[in-house]
JSON list of N, CA and C in Angstrom, two decimals:
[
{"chain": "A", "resi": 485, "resn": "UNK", "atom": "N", "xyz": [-9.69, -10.59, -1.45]},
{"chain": "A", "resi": 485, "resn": "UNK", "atom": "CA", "xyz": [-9.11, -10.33, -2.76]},
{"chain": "A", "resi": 485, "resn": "UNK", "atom": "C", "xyz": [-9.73, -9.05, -3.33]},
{"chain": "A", "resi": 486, "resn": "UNK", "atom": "N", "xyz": [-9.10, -8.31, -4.02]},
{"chain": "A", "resi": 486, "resn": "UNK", "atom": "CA", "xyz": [-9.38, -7.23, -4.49]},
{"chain": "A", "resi": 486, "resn": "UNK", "atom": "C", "xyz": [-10.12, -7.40, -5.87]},
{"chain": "A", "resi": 487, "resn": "UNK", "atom": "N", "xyz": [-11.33, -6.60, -6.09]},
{"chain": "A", "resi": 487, "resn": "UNK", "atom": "CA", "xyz": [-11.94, -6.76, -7.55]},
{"chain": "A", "resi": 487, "resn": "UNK", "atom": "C", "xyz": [-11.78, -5.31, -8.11]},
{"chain": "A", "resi": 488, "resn": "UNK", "atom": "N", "xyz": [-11.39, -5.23, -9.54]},
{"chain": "A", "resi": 488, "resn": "UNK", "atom": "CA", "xyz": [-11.26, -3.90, -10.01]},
{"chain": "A", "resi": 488, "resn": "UNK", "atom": "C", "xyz": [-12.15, -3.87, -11.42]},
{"chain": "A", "resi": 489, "resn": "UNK", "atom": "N", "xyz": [-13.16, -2.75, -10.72]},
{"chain": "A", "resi": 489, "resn": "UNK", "atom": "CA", "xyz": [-13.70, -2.16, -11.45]},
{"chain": "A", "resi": 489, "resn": "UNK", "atom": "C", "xyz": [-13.64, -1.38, -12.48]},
{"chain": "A", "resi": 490, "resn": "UNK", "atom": "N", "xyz": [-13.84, -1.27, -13.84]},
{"chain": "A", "resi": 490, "resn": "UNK", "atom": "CA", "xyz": [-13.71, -0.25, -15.21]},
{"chain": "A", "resi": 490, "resn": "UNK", "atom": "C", "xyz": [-15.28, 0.37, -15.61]},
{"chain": "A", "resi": 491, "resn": "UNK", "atom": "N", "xyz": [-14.72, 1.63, -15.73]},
{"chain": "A", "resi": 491, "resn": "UNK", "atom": "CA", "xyz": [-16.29, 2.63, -16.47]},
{"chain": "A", "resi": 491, "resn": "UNK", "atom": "C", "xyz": [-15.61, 3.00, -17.89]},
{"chain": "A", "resi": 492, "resn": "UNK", "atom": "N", "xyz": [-17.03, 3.61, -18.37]},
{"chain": "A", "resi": 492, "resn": "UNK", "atom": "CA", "xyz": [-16.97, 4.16, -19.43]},
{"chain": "A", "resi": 492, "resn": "UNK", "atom": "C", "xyz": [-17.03, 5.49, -19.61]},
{"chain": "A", "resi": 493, "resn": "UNK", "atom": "N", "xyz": [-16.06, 6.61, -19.63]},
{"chain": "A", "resi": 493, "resn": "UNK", "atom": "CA", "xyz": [-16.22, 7.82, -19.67]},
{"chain": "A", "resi": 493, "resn": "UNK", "atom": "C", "xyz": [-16.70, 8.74, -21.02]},
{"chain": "A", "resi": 494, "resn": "UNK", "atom": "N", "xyz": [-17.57, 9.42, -21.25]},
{"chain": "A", "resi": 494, "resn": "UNK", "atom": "CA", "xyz": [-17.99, 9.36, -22.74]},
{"chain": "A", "resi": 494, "resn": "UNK", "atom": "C", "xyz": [-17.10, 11.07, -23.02]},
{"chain": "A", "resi": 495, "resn": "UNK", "atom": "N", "xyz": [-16.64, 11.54, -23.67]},
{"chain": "A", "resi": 495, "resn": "UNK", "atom": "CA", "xyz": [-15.93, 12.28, -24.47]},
{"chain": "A", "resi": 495, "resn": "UNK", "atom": "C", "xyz": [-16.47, 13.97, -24.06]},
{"chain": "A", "resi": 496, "resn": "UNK", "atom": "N", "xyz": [-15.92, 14.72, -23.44]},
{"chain": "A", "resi": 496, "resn": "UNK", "atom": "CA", "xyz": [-16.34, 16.15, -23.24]},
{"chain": "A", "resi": 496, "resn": "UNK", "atom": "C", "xyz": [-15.55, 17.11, -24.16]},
{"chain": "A", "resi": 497, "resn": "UNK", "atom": "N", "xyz": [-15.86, 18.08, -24.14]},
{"chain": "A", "resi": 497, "resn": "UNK", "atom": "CA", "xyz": [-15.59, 19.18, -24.52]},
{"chain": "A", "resi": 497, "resn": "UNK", "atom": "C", "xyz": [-13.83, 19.41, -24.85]},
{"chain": "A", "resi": 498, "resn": "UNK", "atom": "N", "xyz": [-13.22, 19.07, -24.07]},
{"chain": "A", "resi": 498, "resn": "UNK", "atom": "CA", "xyz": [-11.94, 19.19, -23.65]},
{"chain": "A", "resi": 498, "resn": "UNK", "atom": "C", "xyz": [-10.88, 17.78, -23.96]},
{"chain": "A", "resi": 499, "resn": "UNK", "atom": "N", "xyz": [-12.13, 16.42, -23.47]},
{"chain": "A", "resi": 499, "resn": "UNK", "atom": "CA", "xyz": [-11.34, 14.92, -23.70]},
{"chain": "A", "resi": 499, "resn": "UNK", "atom": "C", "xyz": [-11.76, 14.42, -24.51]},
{"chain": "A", "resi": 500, "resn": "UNK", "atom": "N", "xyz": [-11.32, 13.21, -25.09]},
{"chain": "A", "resi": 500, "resn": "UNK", "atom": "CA", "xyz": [-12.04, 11.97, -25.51]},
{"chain": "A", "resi": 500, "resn": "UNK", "atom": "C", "xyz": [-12.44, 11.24, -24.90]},
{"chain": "A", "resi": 501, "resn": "UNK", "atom": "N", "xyz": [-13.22, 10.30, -25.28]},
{"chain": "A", "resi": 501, "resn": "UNK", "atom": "CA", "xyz": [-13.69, 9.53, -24.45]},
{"chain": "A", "resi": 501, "resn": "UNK", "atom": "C", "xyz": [-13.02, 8.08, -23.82]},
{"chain": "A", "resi": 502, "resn": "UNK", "atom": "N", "xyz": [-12.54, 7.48, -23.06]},
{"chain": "A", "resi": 502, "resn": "UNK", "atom": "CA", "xyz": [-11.92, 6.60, -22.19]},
{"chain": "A", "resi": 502, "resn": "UNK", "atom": "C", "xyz": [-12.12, 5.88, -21.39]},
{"chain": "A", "resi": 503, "resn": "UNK", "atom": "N", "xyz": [-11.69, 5.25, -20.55]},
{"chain": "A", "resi": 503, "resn": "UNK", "atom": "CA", "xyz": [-12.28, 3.77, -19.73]},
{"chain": "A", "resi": 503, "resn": "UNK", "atom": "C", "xyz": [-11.60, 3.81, -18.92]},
{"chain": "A", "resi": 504, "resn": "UNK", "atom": "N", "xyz": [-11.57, 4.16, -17.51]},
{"chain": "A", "resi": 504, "resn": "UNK", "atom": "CA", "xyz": [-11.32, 3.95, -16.54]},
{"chain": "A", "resi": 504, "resn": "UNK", "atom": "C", "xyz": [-11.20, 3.01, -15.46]},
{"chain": "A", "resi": 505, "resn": "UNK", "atom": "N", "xyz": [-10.17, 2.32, -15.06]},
{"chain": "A", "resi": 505, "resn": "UNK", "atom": "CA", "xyz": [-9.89, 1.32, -13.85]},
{"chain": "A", "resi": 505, "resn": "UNK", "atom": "C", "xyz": [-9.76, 1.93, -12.63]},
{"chain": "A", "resi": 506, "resn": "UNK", "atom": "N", "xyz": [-10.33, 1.04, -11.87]},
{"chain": "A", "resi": 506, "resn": "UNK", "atom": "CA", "xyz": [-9.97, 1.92, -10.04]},
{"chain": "A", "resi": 506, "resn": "UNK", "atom": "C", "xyz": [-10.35, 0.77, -9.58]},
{"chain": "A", "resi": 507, "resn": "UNK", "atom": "N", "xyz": [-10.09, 0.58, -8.18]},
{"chain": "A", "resi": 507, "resn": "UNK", "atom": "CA", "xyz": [-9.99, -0.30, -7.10]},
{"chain": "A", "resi": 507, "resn": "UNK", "atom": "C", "xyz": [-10.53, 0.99, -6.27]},
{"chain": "A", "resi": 508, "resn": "UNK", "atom": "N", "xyz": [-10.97, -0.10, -5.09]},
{"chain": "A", "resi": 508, "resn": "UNK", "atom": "CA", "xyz": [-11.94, 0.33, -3.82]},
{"chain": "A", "resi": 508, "resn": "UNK", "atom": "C", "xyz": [-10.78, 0.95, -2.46]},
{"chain": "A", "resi": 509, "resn": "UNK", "atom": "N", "xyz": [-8.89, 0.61, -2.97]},
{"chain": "A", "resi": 509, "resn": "UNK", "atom": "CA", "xyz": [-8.12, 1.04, -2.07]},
{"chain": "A", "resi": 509, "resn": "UNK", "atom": "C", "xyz": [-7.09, 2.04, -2.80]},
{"chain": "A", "resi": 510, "resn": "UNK", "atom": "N", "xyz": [-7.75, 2.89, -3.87]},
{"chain": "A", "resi": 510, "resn": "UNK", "atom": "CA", "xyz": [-7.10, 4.05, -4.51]},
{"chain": "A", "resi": 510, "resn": "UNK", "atom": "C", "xyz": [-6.04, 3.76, -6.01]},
{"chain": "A", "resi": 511, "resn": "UNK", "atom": "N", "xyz": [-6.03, 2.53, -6.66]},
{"chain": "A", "resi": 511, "resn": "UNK", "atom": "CA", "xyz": [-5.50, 2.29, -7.36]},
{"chain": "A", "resi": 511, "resn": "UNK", "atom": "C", "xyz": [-6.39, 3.01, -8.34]},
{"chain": "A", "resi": 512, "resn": "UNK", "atom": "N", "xyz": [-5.79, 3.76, -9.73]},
{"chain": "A", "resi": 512, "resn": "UNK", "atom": "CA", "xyz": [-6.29, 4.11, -10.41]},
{"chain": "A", "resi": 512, "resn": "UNK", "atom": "C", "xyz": [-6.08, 3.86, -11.72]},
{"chain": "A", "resi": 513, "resn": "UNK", "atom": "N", "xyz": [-6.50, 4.24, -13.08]},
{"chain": "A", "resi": 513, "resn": "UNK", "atom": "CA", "xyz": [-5.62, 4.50, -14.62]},
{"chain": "A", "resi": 513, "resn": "UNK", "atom": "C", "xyz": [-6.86, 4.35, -15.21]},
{"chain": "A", "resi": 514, "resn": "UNK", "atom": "N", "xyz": [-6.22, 5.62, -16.12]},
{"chain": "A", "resi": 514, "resn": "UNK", "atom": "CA", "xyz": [-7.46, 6.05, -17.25]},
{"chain": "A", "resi": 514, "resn": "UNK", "atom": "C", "xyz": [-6.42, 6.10, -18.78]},
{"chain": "A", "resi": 515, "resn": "UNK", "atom": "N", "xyz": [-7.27, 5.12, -19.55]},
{"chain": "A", "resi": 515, "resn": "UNK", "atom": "CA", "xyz": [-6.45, 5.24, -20.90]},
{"chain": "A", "resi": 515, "resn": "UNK", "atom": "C", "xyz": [-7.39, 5.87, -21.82]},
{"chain": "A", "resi": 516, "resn": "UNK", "atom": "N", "xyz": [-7.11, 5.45, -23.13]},
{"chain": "A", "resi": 516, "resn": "UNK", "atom": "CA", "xyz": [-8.18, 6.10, -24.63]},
{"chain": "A", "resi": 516, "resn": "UNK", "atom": "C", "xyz": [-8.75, 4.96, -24.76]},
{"chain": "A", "resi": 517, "resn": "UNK", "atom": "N", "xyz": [-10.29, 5.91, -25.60]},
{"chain": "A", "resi": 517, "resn": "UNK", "atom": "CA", "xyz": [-10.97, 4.71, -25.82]},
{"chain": "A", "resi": 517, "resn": "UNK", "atom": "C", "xyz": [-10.23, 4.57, -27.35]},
{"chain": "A", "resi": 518, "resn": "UNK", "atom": "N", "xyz": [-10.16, 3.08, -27.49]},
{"chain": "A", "resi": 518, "resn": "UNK", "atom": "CA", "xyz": [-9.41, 2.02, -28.12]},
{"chain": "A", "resi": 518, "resn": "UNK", "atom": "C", "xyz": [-10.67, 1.07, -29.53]},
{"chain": "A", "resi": 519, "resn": "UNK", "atom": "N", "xyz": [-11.10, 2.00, -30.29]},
{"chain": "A", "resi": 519, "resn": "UNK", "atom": "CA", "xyz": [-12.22, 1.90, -30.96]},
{"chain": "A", "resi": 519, "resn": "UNK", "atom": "C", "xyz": [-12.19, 0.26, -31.77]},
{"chain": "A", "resi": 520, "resn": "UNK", "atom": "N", "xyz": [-10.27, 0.23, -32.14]},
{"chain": "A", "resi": 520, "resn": "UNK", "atom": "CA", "xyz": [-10.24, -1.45, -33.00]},
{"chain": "A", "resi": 520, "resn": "UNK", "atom": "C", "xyz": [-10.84, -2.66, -31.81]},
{"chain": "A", "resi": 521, "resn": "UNK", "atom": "N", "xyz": [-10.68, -2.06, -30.45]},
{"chain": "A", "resi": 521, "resn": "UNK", "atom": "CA", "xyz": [-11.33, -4.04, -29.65]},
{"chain": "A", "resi": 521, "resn": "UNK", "atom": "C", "xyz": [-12.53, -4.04, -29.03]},
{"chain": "A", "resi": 522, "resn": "UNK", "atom": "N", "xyz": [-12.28, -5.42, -29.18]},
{"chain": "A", "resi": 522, "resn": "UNK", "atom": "CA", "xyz": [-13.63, -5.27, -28.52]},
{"chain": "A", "resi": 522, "resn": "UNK", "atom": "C", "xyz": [-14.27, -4.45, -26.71]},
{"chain": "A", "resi": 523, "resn": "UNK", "atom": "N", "xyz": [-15.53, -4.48, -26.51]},
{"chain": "A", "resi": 523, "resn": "UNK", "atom": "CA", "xyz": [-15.47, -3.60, -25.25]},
{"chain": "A", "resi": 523, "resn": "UNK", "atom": "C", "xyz": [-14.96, -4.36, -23.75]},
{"chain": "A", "resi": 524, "resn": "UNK", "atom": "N", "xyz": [-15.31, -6.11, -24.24]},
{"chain": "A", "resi": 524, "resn": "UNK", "atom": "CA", "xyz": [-14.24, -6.82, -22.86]},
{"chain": "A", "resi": 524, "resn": "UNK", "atom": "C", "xyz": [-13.05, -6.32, -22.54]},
{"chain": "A", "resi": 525, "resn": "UNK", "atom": "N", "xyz": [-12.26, -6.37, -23.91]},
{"chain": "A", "resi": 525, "resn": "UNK", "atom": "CA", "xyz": [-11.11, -6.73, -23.96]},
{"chain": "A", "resi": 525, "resn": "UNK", "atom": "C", "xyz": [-10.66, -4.95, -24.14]},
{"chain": "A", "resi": 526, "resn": "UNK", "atom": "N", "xyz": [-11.47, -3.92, -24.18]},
{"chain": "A", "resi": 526, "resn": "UNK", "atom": "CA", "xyz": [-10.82, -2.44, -24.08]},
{"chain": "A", "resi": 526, "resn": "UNK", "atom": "C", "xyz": [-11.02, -2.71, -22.60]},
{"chain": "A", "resi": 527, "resn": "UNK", "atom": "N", "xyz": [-12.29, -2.96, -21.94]},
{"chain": "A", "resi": 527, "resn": "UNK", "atom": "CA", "xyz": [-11.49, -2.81, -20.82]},
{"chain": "A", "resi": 527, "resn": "UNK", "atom": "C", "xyz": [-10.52, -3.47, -19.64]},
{"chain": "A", "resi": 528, "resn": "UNK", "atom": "N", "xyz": [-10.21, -4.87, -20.10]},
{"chain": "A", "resi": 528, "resn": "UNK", "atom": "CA", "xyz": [-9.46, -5.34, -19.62]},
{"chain": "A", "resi": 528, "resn": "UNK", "atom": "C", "xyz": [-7.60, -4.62, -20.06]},
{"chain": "A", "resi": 529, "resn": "UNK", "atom": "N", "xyz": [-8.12, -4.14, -21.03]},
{"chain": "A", "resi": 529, "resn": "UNK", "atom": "CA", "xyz": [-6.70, -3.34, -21.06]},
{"chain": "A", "resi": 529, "resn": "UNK", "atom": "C", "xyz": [-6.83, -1.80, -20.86]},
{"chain": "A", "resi": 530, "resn": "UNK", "atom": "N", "xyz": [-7.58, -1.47, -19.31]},
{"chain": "A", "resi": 530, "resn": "UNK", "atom": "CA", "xyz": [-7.52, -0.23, -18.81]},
{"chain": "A", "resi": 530, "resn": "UNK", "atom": "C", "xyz": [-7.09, -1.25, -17.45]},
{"chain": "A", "resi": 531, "resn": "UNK", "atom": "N", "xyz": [-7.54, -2.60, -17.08]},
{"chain": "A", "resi": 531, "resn": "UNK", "atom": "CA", "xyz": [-6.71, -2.71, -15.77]},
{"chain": "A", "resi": 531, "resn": "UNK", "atom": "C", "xyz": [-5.41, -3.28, -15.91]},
{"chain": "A", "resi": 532, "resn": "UNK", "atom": "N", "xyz": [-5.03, -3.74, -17.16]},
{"chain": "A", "resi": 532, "resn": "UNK", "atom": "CA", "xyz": [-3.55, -4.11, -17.34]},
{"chain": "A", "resi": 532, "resn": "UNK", "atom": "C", "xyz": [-2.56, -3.03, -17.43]},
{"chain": "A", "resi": 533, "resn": "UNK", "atom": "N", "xyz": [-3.47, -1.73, -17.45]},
{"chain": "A", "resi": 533, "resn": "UNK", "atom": "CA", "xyz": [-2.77, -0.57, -17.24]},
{"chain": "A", "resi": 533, "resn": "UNK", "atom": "C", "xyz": [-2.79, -0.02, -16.02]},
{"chain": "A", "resi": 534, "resn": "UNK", "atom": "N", "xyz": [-3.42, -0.12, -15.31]},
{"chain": "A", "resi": 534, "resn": "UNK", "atom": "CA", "xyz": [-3.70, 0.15, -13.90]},
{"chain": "A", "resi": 534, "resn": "UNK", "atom": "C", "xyz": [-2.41, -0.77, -13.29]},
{"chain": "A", "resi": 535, "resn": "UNK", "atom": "N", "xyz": [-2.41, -1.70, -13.38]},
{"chain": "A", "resi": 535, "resn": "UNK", "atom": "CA", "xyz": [-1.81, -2.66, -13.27]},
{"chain": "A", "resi": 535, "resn": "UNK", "atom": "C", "xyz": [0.06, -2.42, -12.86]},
{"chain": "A", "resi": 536, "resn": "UNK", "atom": "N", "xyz": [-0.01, -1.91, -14.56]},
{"chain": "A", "resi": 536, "resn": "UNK", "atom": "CA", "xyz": [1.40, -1.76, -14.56]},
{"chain": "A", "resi": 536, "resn": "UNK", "atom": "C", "xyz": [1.92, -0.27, -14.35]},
{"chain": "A", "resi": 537, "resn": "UNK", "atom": "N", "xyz": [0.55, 0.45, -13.94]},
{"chain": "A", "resi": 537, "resn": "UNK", "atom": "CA", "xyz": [1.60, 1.82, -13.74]},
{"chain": "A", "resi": 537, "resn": "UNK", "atom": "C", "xyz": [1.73, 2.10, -12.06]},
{"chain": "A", "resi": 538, "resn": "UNK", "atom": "N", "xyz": [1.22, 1.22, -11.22]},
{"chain": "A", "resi": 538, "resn": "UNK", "atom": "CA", "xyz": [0.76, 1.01, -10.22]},
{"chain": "A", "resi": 538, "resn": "UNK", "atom": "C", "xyz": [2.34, 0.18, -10.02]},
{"chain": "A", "resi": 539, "resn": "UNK", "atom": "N", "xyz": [2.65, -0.77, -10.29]},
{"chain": "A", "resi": 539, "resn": "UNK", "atom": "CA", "xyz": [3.68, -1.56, -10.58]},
{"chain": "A", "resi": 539, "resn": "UNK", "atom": "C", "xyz": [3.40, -2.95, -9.28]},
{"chain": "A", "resi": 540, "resn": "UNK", "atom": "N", "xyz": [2.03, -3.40, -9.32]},
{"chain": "A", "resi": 540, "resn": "UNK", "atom": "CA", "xyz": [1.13, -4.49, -8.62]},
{"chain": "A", "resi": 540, "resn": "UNK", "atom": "C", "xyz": [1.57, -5.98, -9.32]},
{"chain": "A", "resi": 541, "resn": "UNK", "atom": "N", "xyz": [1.80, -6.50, -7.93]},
{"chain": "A", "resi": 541, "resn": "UNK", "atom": "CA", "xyz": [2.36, -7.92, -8.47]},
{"chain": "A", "resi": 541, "resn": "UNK", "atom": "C", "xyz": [1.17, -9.10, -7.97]},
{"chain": "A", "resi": 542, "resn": "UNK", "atom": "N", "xyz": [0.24, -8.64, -9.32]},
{"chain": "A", "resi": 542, "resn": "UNK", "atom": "CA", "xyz": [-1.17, -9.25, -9.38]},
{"chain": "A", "resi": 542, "resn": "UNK", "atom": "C", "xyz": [-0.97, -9.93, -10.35]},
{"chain": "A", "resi": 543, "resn": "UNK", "atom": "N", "xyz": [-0.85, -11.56, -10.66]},
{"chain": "A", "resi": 543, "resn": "UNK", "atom": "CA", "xyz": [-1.20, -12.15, -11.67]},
{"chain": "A", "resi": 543, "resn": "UNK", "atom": "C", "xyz": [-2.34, -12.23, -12.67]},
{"chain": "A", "resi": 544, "resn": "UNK", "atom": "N", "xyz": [-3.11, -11.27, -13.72]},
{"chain": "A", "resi": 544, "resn": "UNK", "atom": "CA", "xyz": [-4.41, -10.62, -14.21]},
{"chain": "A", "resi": 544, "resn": "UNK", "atom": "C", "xyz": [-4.10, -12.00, -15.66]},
{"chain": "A", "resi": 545, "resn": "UNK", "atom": "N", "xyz": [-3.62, -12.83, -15.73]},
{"chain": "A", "resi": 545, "resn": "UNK", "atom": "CA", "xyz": [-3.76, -13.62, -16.93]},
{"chain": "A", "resi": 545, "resn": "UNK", "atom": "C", "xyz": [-5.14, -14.48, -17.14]},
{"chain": "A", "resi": 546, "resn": "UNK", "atom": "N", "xyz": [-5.80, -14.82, -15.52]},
{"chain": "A", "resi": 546, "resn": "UNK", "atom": "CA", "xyz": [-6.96, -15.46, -16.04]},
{"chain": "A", "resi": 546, "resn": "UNK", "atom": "C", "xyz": [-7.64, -15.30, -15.38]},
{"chain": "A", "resi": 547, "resn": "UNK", "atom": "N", "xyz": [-8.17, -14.03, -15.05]},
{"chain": "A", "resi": 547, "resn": "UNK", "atom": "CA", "xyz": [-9.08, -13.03, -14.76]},
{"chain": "A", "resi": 547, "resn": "UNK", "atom": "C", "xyz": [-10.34, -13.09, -15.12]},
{"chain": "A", "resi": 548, "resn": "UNK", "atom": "N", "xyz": [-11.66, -13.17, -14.40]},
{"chain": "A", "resi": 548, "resn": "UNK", "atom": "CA", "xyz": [-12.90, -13.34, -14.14]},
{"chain": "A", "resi": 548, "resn": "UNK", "atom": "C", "xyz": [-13.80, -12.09, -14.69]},
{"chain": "A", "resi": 549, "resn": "UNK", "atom": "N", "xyz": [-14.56, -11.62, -15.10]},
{"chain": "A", "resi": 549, "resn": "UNK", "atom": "CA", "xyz": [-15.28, -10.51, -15.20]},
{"chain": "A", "resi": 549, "resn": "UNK", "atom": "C", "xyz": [-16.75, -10.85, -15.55]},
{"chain": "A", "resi": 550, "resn": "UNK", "atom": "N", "xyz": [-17.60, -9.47, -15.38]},
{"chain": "A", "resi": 550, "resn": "UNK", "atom": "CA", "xyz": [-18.94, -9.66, -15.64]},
{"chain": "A", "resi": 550, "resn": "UNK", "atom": "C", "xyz": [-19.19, -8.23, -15.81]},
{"chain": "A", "resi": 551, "resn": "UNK", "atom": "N", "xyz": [-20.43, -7.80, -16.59]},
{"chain": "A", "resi": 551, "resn": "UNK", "atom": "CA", "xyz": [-20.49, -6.21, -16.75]},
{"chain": "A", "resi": 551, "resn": "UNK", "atom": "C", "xyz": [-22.02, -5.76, -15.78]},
{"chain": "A", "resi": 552, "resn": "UNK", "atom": "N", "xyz": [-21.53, -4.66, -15.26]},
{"chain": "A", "resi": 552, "resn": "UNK", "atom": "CA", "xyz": [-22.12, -4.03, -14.70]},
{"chain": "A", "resi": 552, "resn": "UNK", "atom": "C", "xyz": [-22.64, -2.53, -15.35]},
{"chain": "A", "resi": 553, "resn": "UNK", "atom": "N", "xyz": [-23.68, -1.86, -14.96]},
{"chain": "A", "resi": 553, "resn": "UNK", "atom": "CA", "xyz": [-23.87, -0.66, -15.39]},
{"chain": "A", "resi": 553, "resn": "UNK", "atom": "C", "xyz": [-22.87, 0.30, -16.07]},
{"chain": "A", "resi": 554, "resn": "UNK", "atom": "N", "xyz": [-22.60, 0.38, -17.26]},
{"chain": "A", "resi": 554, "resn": "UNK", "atom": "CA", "xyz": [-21.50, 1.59, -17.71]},
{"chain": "A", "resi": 554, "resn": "UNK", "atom": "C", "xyz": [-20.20, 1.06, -17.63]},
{"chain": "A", "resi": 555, "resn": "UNK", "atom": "N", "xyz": [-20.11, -0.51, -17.58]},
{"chain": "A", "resi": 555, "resn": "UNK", "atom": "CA", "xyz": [-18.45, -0.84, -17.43]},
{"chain": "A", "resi": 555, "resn": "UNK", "atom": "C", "xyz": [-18.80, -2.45, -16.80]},
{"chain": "A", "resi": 556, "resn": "UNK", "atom": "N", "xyz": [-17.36, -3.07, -16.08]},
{"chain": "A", "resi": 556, "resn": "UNK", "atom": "CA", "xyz": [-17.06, -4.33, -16.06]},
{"chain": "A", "resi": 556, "resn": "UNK", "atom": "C", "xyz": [-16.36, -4.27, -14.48]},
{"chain": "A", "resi": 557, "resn": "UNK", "atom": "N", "xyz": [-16.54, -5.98, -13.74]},
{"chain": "A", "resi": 557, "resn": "UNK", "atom": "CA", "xyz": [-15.72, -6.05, -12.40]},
{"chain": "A", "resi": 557, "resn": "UNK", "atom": "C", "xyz": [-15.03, -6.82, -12.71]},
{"chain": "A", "resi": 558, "resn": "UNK", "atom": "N", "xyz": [-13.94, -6.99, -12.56]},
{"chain": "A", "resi": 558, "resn": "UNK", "atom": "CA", "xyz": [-12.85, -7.94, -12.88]},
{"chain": "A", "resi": 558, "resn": "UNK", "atom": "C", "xyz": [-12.77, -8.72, -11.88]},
{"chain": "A", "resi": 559, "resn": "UNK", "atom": "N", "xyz": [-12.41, -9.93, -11.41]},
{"chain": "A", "resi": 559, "resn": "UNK", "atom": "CA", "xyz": [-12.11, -10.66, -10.57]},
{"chain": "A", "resi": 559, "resn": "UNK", "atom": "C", "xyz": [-11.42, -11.89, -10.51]},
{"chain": "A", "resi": 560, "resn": "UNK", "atom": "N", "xyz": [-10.41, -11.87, -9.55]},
{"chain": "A", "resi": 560, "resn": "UNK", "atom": "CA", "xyz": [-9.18, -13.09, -9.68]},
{"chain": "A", "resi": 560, "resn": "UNK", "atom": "C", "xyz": [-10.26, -14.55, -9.23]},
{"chain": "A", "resi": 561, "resn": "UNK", "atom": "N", "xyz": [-9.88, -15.51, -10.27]},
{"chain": "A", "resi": 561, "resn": "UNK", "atom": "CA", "xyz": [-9.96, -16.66, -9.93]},
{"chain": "A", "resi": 561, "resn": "UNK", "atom": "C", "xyz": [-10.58, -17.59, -8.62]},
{"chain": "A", "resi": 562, "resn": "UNK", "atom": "N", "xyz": [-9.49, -17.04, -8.25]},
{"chain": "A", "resi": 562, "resn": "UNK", "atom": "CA", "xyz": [-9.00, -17.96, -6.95]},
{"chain": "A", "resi": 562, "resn": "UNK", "atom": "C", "xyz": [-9.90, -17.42, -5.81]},
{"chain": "A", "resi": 563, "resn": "UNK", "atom": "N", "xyz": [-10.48, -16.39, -5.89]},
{"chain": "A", "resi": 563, "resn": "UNK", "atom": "CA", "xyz": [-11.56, -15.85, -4.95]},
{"chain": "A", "resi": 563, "resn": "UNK", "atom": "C", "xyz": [-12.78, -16.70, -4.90]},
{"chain": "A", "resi": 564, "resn": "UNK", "atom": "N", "xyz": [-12.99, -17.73, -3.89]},
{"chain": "A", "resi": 564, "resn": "UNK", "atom": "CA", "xyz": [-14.48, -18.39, -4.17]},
{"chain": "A", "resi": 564, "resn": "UNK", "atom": "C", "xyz": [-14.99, -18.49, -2.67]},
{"chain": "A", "resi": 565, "resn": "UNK", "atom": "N", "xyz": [-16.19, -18.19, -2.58]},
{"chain": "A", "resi": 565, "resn": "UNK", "atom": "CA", "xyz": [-17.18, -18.42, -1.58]},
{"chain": "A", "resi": 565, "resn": "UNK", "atom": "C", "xyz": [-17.87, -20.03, -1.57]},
{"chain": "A", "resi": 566, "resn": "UNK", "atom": "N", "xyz": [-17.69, -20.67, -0.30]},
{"chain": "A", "resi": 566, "resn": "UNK", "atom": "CA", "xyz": [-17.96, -22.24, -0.41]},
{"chain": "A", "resi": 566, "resn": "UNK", "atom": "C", "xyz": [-19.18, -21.88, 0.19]},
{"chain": "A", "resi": 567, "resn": "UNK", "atom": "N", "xyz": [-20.36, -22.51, -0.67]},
{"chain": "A", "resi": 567, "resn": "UNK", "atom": "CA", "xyz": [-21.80, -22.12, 0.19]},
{"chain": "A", "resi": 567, "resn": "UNK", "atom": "C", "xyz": [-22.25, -23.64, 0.27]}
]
């Protein structure tokens, strides 16, 4: 199963600053940072954008996450390791 990763891009010269989704097999999308939500939920809506511009027939409604350095891994459900 695929886990998709979001960063935090902080604002240069030229951009604002934004949150980035990517996957480990080239899926990408970079939106604005989104200052009214919270930071889960900004970046869960950089992979619902990834998502849909990609046009991925990934069910993301009850989606797993945890934060990592500078951002969040998303992860489907249904992915479990029996130890």
């Amino acid at each position: 199963m695929i886990a998709i990763q979001t960063k935090y891009l902080p604002c240069t010269n030229y951009k604002p600053s934004r949150i980035k989704a990517f996957t480990e097999n080239g899926h990408t999308c970079t939106i604005s940072y989104d200052y009214a939500l919270s930071d889960a939920k900004l970046h869960f809506k950089a992979v619902k954008a990834m998502v849909e511009k990609h046009k991925l027939d990934w069910d993301i409604k009850r989606m797993t996450y945890g934060g990592v350095k500078g951002g969040y891994v998303f992860t489907f459900p249904c992915s479990v390791v029996e130890g």
